[in-house]
């Protein structure tokens, strides 16, 4: 992959005045449905040059980040139902994994549009996480089964039925743990690849012994790990964002400025800022992850449930009015 250029962090006081004033670049797809919630998932590639979008209308498209014209895009065809999650291989510039509610997981070479691998009959799949070194993905379905899938094998490596409603999943950076959010507002910390609880209370009954992060009063649906492993952020349908330190697993702070259910979370490349997206309200909420301070609201036309920072600069990709939009802030002195 291309070498990433040196980067400079922007101070919070500068970001909070700069970001709300930026105008978005609109990536218009005339063939896609214009319903506000059509875009289900957005992902940057690891060097920040391409953006993939997956839609309710089955459109899977990869955009050149510098060229918003749809003629400069790559459309990947084949799924027969809504695209629920897309993610690029973290160590390959143009390998994309897509998960659809048609029960099929596909691995794509974006450059050639070739399907590198396809795994079928997985149920109503909707969630996806790459292992940090790109050797496999974990995919979850709505029957609460988690599958470990290789980019090169046509059947799952393993499957693991969960005892609770399992929503979003994320790897730790060592690939030795999985974080899984649940329908009862908790986050499980599981070993990988055997999916066993990492921490247990030795003084409790076995059925109640698992240590979990209890940060929400209703379903926990979003999760994101800090790029330097300082914090784990979780978001719930209770409109709260909880920030957990990753050593003793204490909840350090809770952000309360979200308008509705927290559907997506993303840390900036330097870990200083956290953004939340919701399917209610008309704005993206940006927080200082070190202090929990709400820095600013970036106004949108419609609710923006899906938002993600670029991996190497202050650029936010988000869904608004049925289209992909990107705002980018230049770097500067602290």
mmCIF file of N, CA, C and O in Angstrom, residues 163-203:
data_model
loop_
_atom_site.group_PDB
_atom_site.id
_atom_site.type_symbol
_atom_site.label_atom_id
_atom_site.label_comp_id
_atom_site.label_asym_id
_atom_site.label_seq_id
_atom_site.Cartn_x
_atom_site.Cartn_y
_atom_site.Cartn_z
ATOM 1 N N UNK A 163 -25.789 -16.535 23.190
ATOM 2 C CA UNK A 163 -26.942 -16.737 24.066
ATOM 3 C C UNK A 163 -27.774 -15.473 24.241
ATOM 4 O O UNK A 163 -28.846 -15.513 24.857
ATOM 5 N N UNK A 164 -27.289 -14.342 23.723
ATOM 6 C CA UNK A 164 -27.993 -13.069 23.846
ATOM 7 C C UNK A 164 -28.042 -12.397 22.485
ATOM 8 O O UNK A 164 -27.269 -12.730 21.575
ATOM 9 N N UNK A 165 -28.960 -11.435 22.336
ATOM 10 C CA UNK A 165 -29.011 -10.646 21.104
ATOM 11 C C UNK A 165 -27.686 -9.930 20.913
ATOM 12 O O UNK A 165 -27.244 -9.172 21.780
ATOM 13 N N UNK A 166 -27.041 -10.172 19.788
ATOM 14 C CA UNK A 166 -25.722 -9.599 19.515
ATOM 15 C C UNK A 166 -25.844 -8.633 18.348
ATOM 16 O O UNK A 166 -26.293 -9.013 17.267
ATOM 17 N N UNK A 167 -25.427 -7.382 18.575
ATOM 18 C CA UNK A 167 -25.638 -6.327 17.583
ATOM 19 C C UNK A 167 -24.367 -6.044 16.779
ATOM 20 O O UNK A 167 -24.206 -6.566 15.694
ATOM 21 N N UNK A 168 -23.465 -5.247 17.329
ATOM 22 C CA UNK A 168 -22.236 -4.889 16.618
ATOM 23 C C UNK A 168 -21.039 -5.600 17.223
ATOM 24 O O UNK A 168 -21.043 -5.975 18.400
ATOM 25 N N UNK A 169 -19.987 -5.753 16.406
ATOM 26 C CA UNK A 169 -18.773 -6.431 16.856
ATOM 27 C C UNK A 169 -17.555 -5.643 16.436
ATOM 28 O O UNK A 169 -17.570 -4.915 15.444
ATOM 29 N N UNK A 170 -16.488 -5.780 17.228
ATOM 30 C CA UNK A 170 -15.229 -5.109 16.921
ATOM 31 C C UNK A 170 -14.089 -5.944 17.475
ATOM 32 O O UNK A 170 -14.221 -6.571 18.534
ATOM 33 N N UNK A 171 -12.974 -5.964 16.768
ATOM 34 C CA UNK A 171 -11.770 -6.641 17.259
ATOM 35 C C UNK A 171 -10.938 -5.698 18.118
ATOM 36 O O UNK A 171 -10.943 -4.481 17.915
ATOM 37 N N UNK A 172 -10.160 -6.275 19.043
ATOM 38 C CA UNK A 172 -9.068 -5.519 19.639
ATOM 39 C C UNK A 172 -7.897 -5.559 18.655
ATOM 40 O O UNK A 172 -7.864 -6.373 17.727
ATOM 41 N N UNK A 173 -6.910 -4.684 18.855
ATOM 42 C CA UNK A 173 -5.841 -4.543 17.866
ATOM 43 C C UNK A 173 -4.897 -5.739 17.823
ATOM 44 O O UNK A 173 -4.179 -5.930 16.836
ATOM 45 N N UNK A 174 -4.886 -6.576 18.841
ATOM 46 C CA UNK A 174 -4.029 -7.768 18.838
ATOM 47 C C UNK A 174 -4.700 -8.970 18.176
ATOM 48 O O UNK A 174 -4.066 -10.010 18.008
ATOM 49 N N UNK A 175 -5.978 -8.851 17.844
ATOM 50 C CA UNK A 175 -6.804 -9.938 17.296
ATOM 51 C C UNK A 175 -7.120 -11.021 18.319
ATOM 52 O O UNK A 175 -7.686 -12.056 17.965
ATOM 53 N N UNK A 176 -6.804 -10.806 19.581
ATOM 54 C CA UNK A 176 -7.011 -11.836 20.597
ATOM 55 C C UNK A 176 -8.363 -11.725 21.292
ATOM 56 O O UNK A 176 -8.761 -12.623 22.036
ATOM 57 N N UNK A 177 -9.087 -10.614 21.031
ATOM 58 C CA UNK A 177 -10.383 -10.412 21.676
ATOM 59 C C UNK A 177 -11.383 -9.834 20.689
ATOM 60 O O UNK A 177 -11.024 -9.147 19.736
ATOM 61 N N UNK A 178 -12.643 -10.123 20.977
ATOM 62 C CA UNK A 178 -13.779 -9.563 20.244
ATOM 63 C C UNK A 178 -14.640 -8.803 21.253
ATOM 64 O O UNK A 178 -14.891 -9.293 22.359
ATOM 65 N N UNK A 179 -15.097 -7.632 20.866
ATOM 66 C CA UNK A 179 -16.065 -6.888 21.668
ATOM 67 C C UNK A 179 -17.415 -6.988 20.963
ATOM 68 O O UNK A 179 -17.514 -6.698 19.766
ATOM 69 N N UNK A 180 -18.441 -7.384 21.688
ATOM 70 C CA UNK A 180 -19.761 -7.607 21.092
ATOM 71 C C UNK A 180 -20.822 -6.890 21.919
ATOM 72 O O UNK A 180 -20.935 -7.118 23.131
ATOM 73 N N UNK A 181 -21.591 -6.014 21.266
ATOM 74 C CA UNK A 181 -22.653 -5.295 21.968
ATOM 75 C C UNK A 181 -23.929 -6.125 21.958
ATOM 76 O O UNK A 181 -24.175 -6.899 21.039
ATOM 77 N N UNK A 182 -24.753 -5.942 22.987
ATOM 78 C CA UNK A 182 -25.917 -6.811 23.173
ATOM 79 C C UNK A 182 -27.214 -6.010 23.301
ATOM 80 O O UNK A 182 -27.204 -4.802 23.556
ATOM 81 N N UNK A 183 -28.314 -6.733 23.163
ATOM 82 C CA UNK A 183 -29.630 -6.125 23.234
ATOM 83 C C UNK A 183 -30.024 -5.644 24.614
ATOM 84 O O UNK A 183 -30.960 -4.854 24.746
ATOM 85 N N UNK A 184 -29.304 -6.099 25.644
ATOM 86 C CA UNK A 184 -29.637 -5.642 26.998
ATOM 87 C C UNK A 184 -28.715 -4.518 27.471
ATOM 88 O O UNK A 184 -28.621 -4.253 28.673
ATOM 89 N N UNK A 185 -28.029 -3.858 26.536
ATOM 90 C CA UNK A 185 -27.243 -2.671 26.887
ATOM 91 C C UNK A 185 -25.829 -2.945 27.334
ATOM 92 O O UNK A 185 -25.130 -2.021 27.765
ATOM 93 N N UNK A 186 -25.369 -4.175 27.229
ATOM 94 C CA UNK A 186 -24.029 -4.524 27.704
ATOM 95 C C UNK A 186 -23.081 -4.781 26.530
ATOM 96 O O UNK A 186 -23.504 -4.949 25.385
ATOM 97 N N UNK A 187 -21.788 -4.818 26.849
ATOM 98 C CA UNK A 187 -20.765 -5.185 25.872
ATOM 99 C C UNK A 187 -19.977 -6.356 26.423
ATOM 100 O O UNK A 187 -19.448 -6.293 27.549
ATOM 101 N N UNK A 188 -19.906 -7.425 25.649
ATOM 102 C CA UNK A 188 -19.168 -8.620 26.057
ATOM 103 C C UNK A 188 -17.719 -8.531 25.567
ATOM 104 O O UNK A 188 -17.445 -7.991 24.491
ATOM 105 N N UNK A 189 -16.803 -9.079 26.353
ATOM 106 C CA UNK A 189 -15.393 -9.157 25.985
ATOM 107 C C UNK A 189 -15.069 -10.638 25.837
ATOM 108 O O UNK A 189 -15.023 -11.381 26.825
ATOM 109 N N UNK A 190 -14.889 -11.075 24.594
ATOM 110 C CA UNK A 190 -14.740 -12.495 24.292
ATOM 111 C C UNK A 190 -13.355 -12.777 23.723
ATOM 112 O O UNK A 190 -12.789 -11.951 22.998
ATOM 113 N N UNK A 191 -12.832 -13.953 24.036
ATOM 114 C CA UNK A 191 -11.554 -14.360 23.460
ATOM 115 C C UNK A 191 -11.754 -14.753 22.003
ATOM 116 O O UNK A 191 -12.839 -15.147 21.586
ATOM 117 N N UNK A 192 -10.687 -14.620 21.222
ATOM 118 C CA UNK A 192 -10.731 -15.031 19.821
ATOM 119 C C UNK A 192 -9.554 -15.959 19.556
ATOM 120 O O UNK A 192 -8.446 -15.679 19.994
ATOM 121 N N UNK A 193 -9.809 -17.113 18.918
ATOM 122 C CA UNK A 193 -10.997 -17.460 18.116
ATOM 123 C C UNK A 193 -12.035 -18.333 18.814
ATOM 124 O O UNK A 193 -12.940 -18.837 18.141
ATOM 125 N N UNK A 194 -11.965 -18.542 20.133
ATOM 126 C CA UNK A 194 -12.905 -19.492 20.755
ATOM 127 C C UNK A 194 -14.152 -18.843 21.349
ATOM 128 O O UNK A 194 -15.046 -19.542 21.828
ATOM 129 N N UNK A 195 -14.238 -17.495 21.368
ATOM 130 C CA UNK A 195 -15.452 -16.785 21.774
ATOM 131 C C UNK A 195 -15.896 -17.121 23.200
ATOM 132 O O UNK A 195 -17.082 -17.260 23.480
ATOM 133 N N UNK A 196 -14.946 -17.234 24.102
ATOM 134 C CA UNK A 196 -15.256 -17.456 25.512
ATOM 135 C C UNK A 196 -15.075 -16.156 26.289
ATOM 136 O O UNK A 196 -14.220 -15.329 25.936
ATOM 137 N N UNK A 197 -15.860 -15.931 27.362
ATOM 138 C CA UNK A 197 -15.679 -14.714 28.158
ATOM 139 C C UNK A 197 -14.247 -14.596 28.685
ATOM 140 O O UNK A 197 -13.693 -15.562 29.221
ATOM 141 N N UNK A 198 -13.660 -13.419 28.532
ATOM 142 C CA UNK A 198 -12.274 -13.216 28.966
ATOM 143 C C UNK A 198 -12.193 -13.072 30.483
ATOM 144 O O UNK A 198 -11.262 -13.570 31.113
ATOM 145 N N UNK A 199 -13.185 -12.388 31.061
ATOM 146 C CA UNK A 199 -13.168 -12.128 32.505
ATOM 147 C C UNK A 199 -14.396 -12.771 33.152
ATOM 148 O O UNK A 199 -15.511 -12.651 32.640
ATOM 149 N N UNK A 200 -14.176 -13.426 34.302
ATOM 150 C CA UNK A 200 -15.269 -14.042 35.051
ATOM 151 C C UNK A 200 -15.122 -13.702 36.530
ATOM 152 O O UNK A 200 -14.001 -13.601 37.049
ATOM 153 N N UNK A 201 -16.251 -13.494 37.181
ATOM 154 C CA UNK A 201 -16.251 -13.309 38.634
ATOM 155 C C UNK A 201 -16.210 -14.688 39.286
ATOM 156 O O UNK A 201 -17.103 -15.517 39.071
ATOM 157 N N UNK A 202 -15.186 -14.954 40.098
ATOM 158 C CA UNK A 202 -15.054 -16.294 40.692
ATOM 159 C C UNK A 202 -15.998 -16.510 41.872
ATOM 160 O O UNK A 202 -16.166 -17.632 42.342
ATOM 161 N N UNK A 203 -16.646 -15.438 42.344
ATOM 162 C CA UNK A 203 -17.538 -15.578 43.498
ATOM 163 C C UNK A 203 -19.013 -15.644 43.100
ATOM 164 O O UNK A 203 -19.897 -15.718 43.958
#
